[in-house]
XYZ file of N, CA, C and O in Angstrom:
256
model
N 26.630 62.206 -11.864
C 26.577 60.874 -12.421
C 26.213 60.963 -13.908
O 25.294 61.680 -14.282
N 26.935 60.236 -14.736
C 26.691 60.253 -16.179
C 25.493 59.389 -16.544
O 25.247 58.350 -15.941
N 24.776 59.833 -17.552
C 23.673 59.089 -18.152
C 24.131 58.626 -19.528
O 25.073 59.187 -20.085
N 23.451 57.638 -20.105
C 23.819 57.158 -21.429
C 22.624 57.240 -22.367
O 21.484 56.988 -21.964
N 22.912 57.608 -23.615
C 21.895 57.615 -24.665
C 22.423 56.783 -25.824
O 23.627 56.667 -26.024
N 21.499 56.211 -26.591
C 21.850 55.380 -27.742
C 20.894 55.699 -28.878
O 19.708 55.941 -28.655
N 21.413 55.682 -30.098
C 20.591 55.863 -31.288
C 21.093 54.931 -32.380
O 22.227 54.458 -32.324
N 20.237 54.656 -33.340
C 20.636 53.874 -34.513
C 20.628 54.807 -35.712
O 19.723 55.625 -35.869
N 21.654 54.666 -36.559
C 21.773 55.527 -37.732
C 22.427 54.727 -38.845
O 23.547 54.242 -38.679
N 21.748 54.576 -39.968
C 22.265 53.829 -41.128
C 22.854 52.477 -40.725
O 23.930 52.095 -41.168
N 22.143 51.758 -39.849
C 22.573 50.426 -39.455
C 23.604 50.374 -38.342
O 24.038 49.296 -37.952
N 24.005 51.516 -37.821
C 25.001 51.573 -36.743
C 24.309 51.989 -35.446
O 23.519 52.927 -35.436
N 24.626 51.285 -34.364
C 24.137 51.684 -33.050
C 25.243 52.497 -32.374
O 26.379 52.035 -32.264
N 24.907 53.696 -31.949
C 25.891 54.631 -31.413
C 25.431 55.098 -30.035
O 24.264 55.450 -29.855
N 26.354 55.114 -29.087
C 26.039 55.538 -27.722
C 26.975 56.657 -27.284
O 28.094 56.771 -27.778
N 26.490 57.445 -26.354
C 27.298 58.507 -25.757
C 26.839 58.703 -24.319
O 25.691 58.414 -23.983
N 27.734 59.181 -23.503
C 27.381 59.553 -22.140
C 27.190 61.053 -22.066
O 27.775 61.801 -22.849
N 26.379 61.483 -21.101
C 26.195 62.916 -20.868
C 25.975 63.151 -19.390
O 25.610 62.259 -18.641
N 26.247 64.386 -18.979
C 25.968 64.805 -17.602
C 25.611 66.281 -17.620
O 25.921 67.008 -18.572
N 24.967 66.721 -16.558
C 24.566 68.121 -16.410
C 25.204 68.678 -15.154
O 25.095 68.094 -14.074
N 25.918 69.789 -15.297
C 26.469 70.546 -14.182
C 25.790 71.899 -14.179
O 25.954 72.660 -15.138
N 25.044 72.166 -13.111
C 24.221 73.374 -13.043
C 23.306 73.392 -14.260
O 22.444 72.543 -14.380
N 23.504 74.299 -15.201
C 22.649 74.386 -16.390
C 23.437 74.045 -17.658
O 22.994 74.349 -18.760
N 24.601 73.415 -17.500
C 25.457 73.103 -18.637
C 25.443 71.593 -18.900
O 25.734 70.790 -18.009
N 25.122 71.234 -20.133
C 25.129 69.847 -20.580
C 26.485 69.525 -21.188
O 27.002 70.296 -21.998
N 27.061 68.402 -20.810
C 28.317 67.908 -21.375
C 28.014 66.560 -22.021
O 27.536 65.649 -21.336
N 28.275 66.443 -23.324
C 28.043 65.189 -24.044
C 29.393 64.649 -24.484
O 30.161 65.351 -25.140
N 29.668 63.393 -24.123
C 30.938 62.740 -24.429
C 30.722 61.816 -25.626
O 30.164 60.723 -25.484
N 31.134 62.280 -26.807
C 30.906 61.549 -28.045
C 31.885 60.387 -28.191
O 32.956 60.391 -27.590
N 31.529 59.389 -29.012
C 32.372 58.199 -29.167
C 33.793 58.482 -29.645
O 34.706 57.718 -29.343
N 34.012 59.569 -30.365
C 35.358 59.874 -30.875
C 36.202 60.660 -29.877
O 37.319 61.064 -30.180
N 35.675 60.870 -28.664
C 36.418 61.579 -27.635
C 36.093 63.057 -27.530
O 36.488 63.714 -26.565
N 35.382 63.602 -28.506
C 34.974 65.005 -28.429
C 33.959 65.199 -27.308
O 33.179 64.297 -26.995
N 33.978 66.388 -26.712
C 32.997 66.759 -25.705
C 32.259 67.974 -26.219
O 32.877 68.975 -26.597
N 30.951 67.892 -26.257
C 30.121 69.025 -26.679
C 29.400 69.567 -25.460
O 28.957 68.803 -24.608
N 29.285 70.875 -25.376
C 28.585 71.494 -24.253
C 27.463 72.389 -24.771
O 27.561 72.968 -25.847
N 26.422 72.476 -23.979
C 25.268 73.309 -24.305
C 24.716 73.897 -23.018
O 24.588 73.183 -22.020
N 24.394 75.168 -23.046
C 23.668 75.774 -21.939
C 22.200 75.405 -22.133
O 21.611 75.726 -23.170
N 21.599 74.748 -21.174
C 20.272 74.175 -21.363
C 19.149 75.208 -21.402
O 18.228 75.077 -22.206
N 19.173 76.190 -20.533
C 18.117 77.220 -20.508
C 16.714 76.625 -20.625
O 15.898 77.059 -21.431
N 16.461 75.570 -19.850
C 15.135 74.968 -19.836
C 14.951 73.793 -20.783
O 13.915 73.139 -20.753
N 15.929 73.513 -21.644
C 15.830 72.370 -22.547
C 15.920 71.066 -21.764
O 16.561 71.001 -20.721
N 15.314 70.027 -22.280
C 15.415 68.699 -21.697
C 16.822 68.169 -21.955
O 17.248 68.100 -23.110
N 17.570 67.784 -20.926
C 18.957 67.341 -21.116
C 19.088 66.139 -22.051
O 19.970 66.099 -22.902
N 18.212 65.154 -21.908
C 18.296 63.954 -22.753
C 18.056 64.305 -24.218
O 18.765 63.827 -25.108
N 17.083 65.150 -24.486
C 16.794 65.562 -25.867
C 17.945 66.358 -26.458
O 18.321 66.156 -27.618
N 18.516 67.252 -25.677
C 19.639 68.057 -26.164
C 20.863 67.174 -26.417
O 21.564 67.344 -27.419
N 21.109 66.195 -25.539
C 22.226 65.269 -25.736
C 22.014 64.441 -27.003
O 22.950 64.206 -27.772
N 20.768 64.016 -27.239
C 20.463 63.219 -28.423
C 20.715 64.017 -29.701
O 21.188 63.452 -30.700
N 20.469 65.293 -29.678
C 20.741 66.129 -30.858
C 22.243 66.126 -31.170
O 22.638 66.026 -32.332
N 23.082 66.210 -30.154
C 24.529 66.148 -30.362
C 24.937 64.786 -30.922
O 25.753 64.701 -31.832
N 24.355 63.707 -30.379
C 24.703 62.364 -30.828
C 24.245 62.136 -32.263
O 24.982 61.575 -33.078
N 23.061 62.601 -32.618
C 22.560 62.437 -33.988
C 23.389 63.252 -34.973
O 23.646 62.813 -36.099
N 23.832 64.426 -34.569
C 24.697 65.234 -35.426
C 26.018 64.515 -35.667
O 26.530 64.471 -36.794
N 26.582 63.925 -34.617
C 27.810 63.139 -34.738
C 27.590 61.962 -35.695
O 28.396 61.714 -36.589
N 26.498 61.240 -35.509
C 26.199 60.077 -36.351
C 26.037 60.483 -37.810
O 26.515 59.791 -38.711
N 25.394 61.603 -38.040
C 25.200 62.090 -39.401
C 26.537 62.375 -40.079
O 26.728 62.061 -41.254
N 27.471 62.961 -39.356
C 28.793 63.245 -39.910
C 29.592 61.960 -40.138
O 30.252 61.801 -41.161
N 29.537 61.043 -39.188
C 30.376 59.844 -39.238
C 29.845 58.775 -40.187
O 30.604 58.113 -40.862
N 28.524 58.585 -40.220
C 27.935 57.479 -40.965
C 27.008 57.939 -42.076
O 26.052 57.251 -42.411
N 27.296 59.098 -42.630
C 26.480 59.628 -43.707
C 26.435 58.631 -44.863
O 27.462 58.100 -45.259
N 25.233 58.388 -45.364
C 25.125 57.437 -46.472
C 25.672 58.081 -47.746
O 25.504 59.259 -47.996
N 26.362 57.284 -48.532
C 26.897 57.799 -49.793
C 25.893 57.499 -50.891
O 25.613 56.366 -51.222
N 25.332 58.563 -51.442
C 24.327 58.424 -52.505
C 24.881 58.929 -53.785
O 25.652 59.749 -53.908
């Protein structure tokens, strides 16, 4: 069953779904990309949030 995470970045609210199969995390980003991580004891929600924040940083980077 998929879980959902949400973050706010530069005024944008961004959500992604994730699931864990055995020890592998699958994060489904808003642009259709899927990122995977071997958890090795990591918290799945925290690891998924890192993928989502990285995506948000690339997509909504502030122009200074």
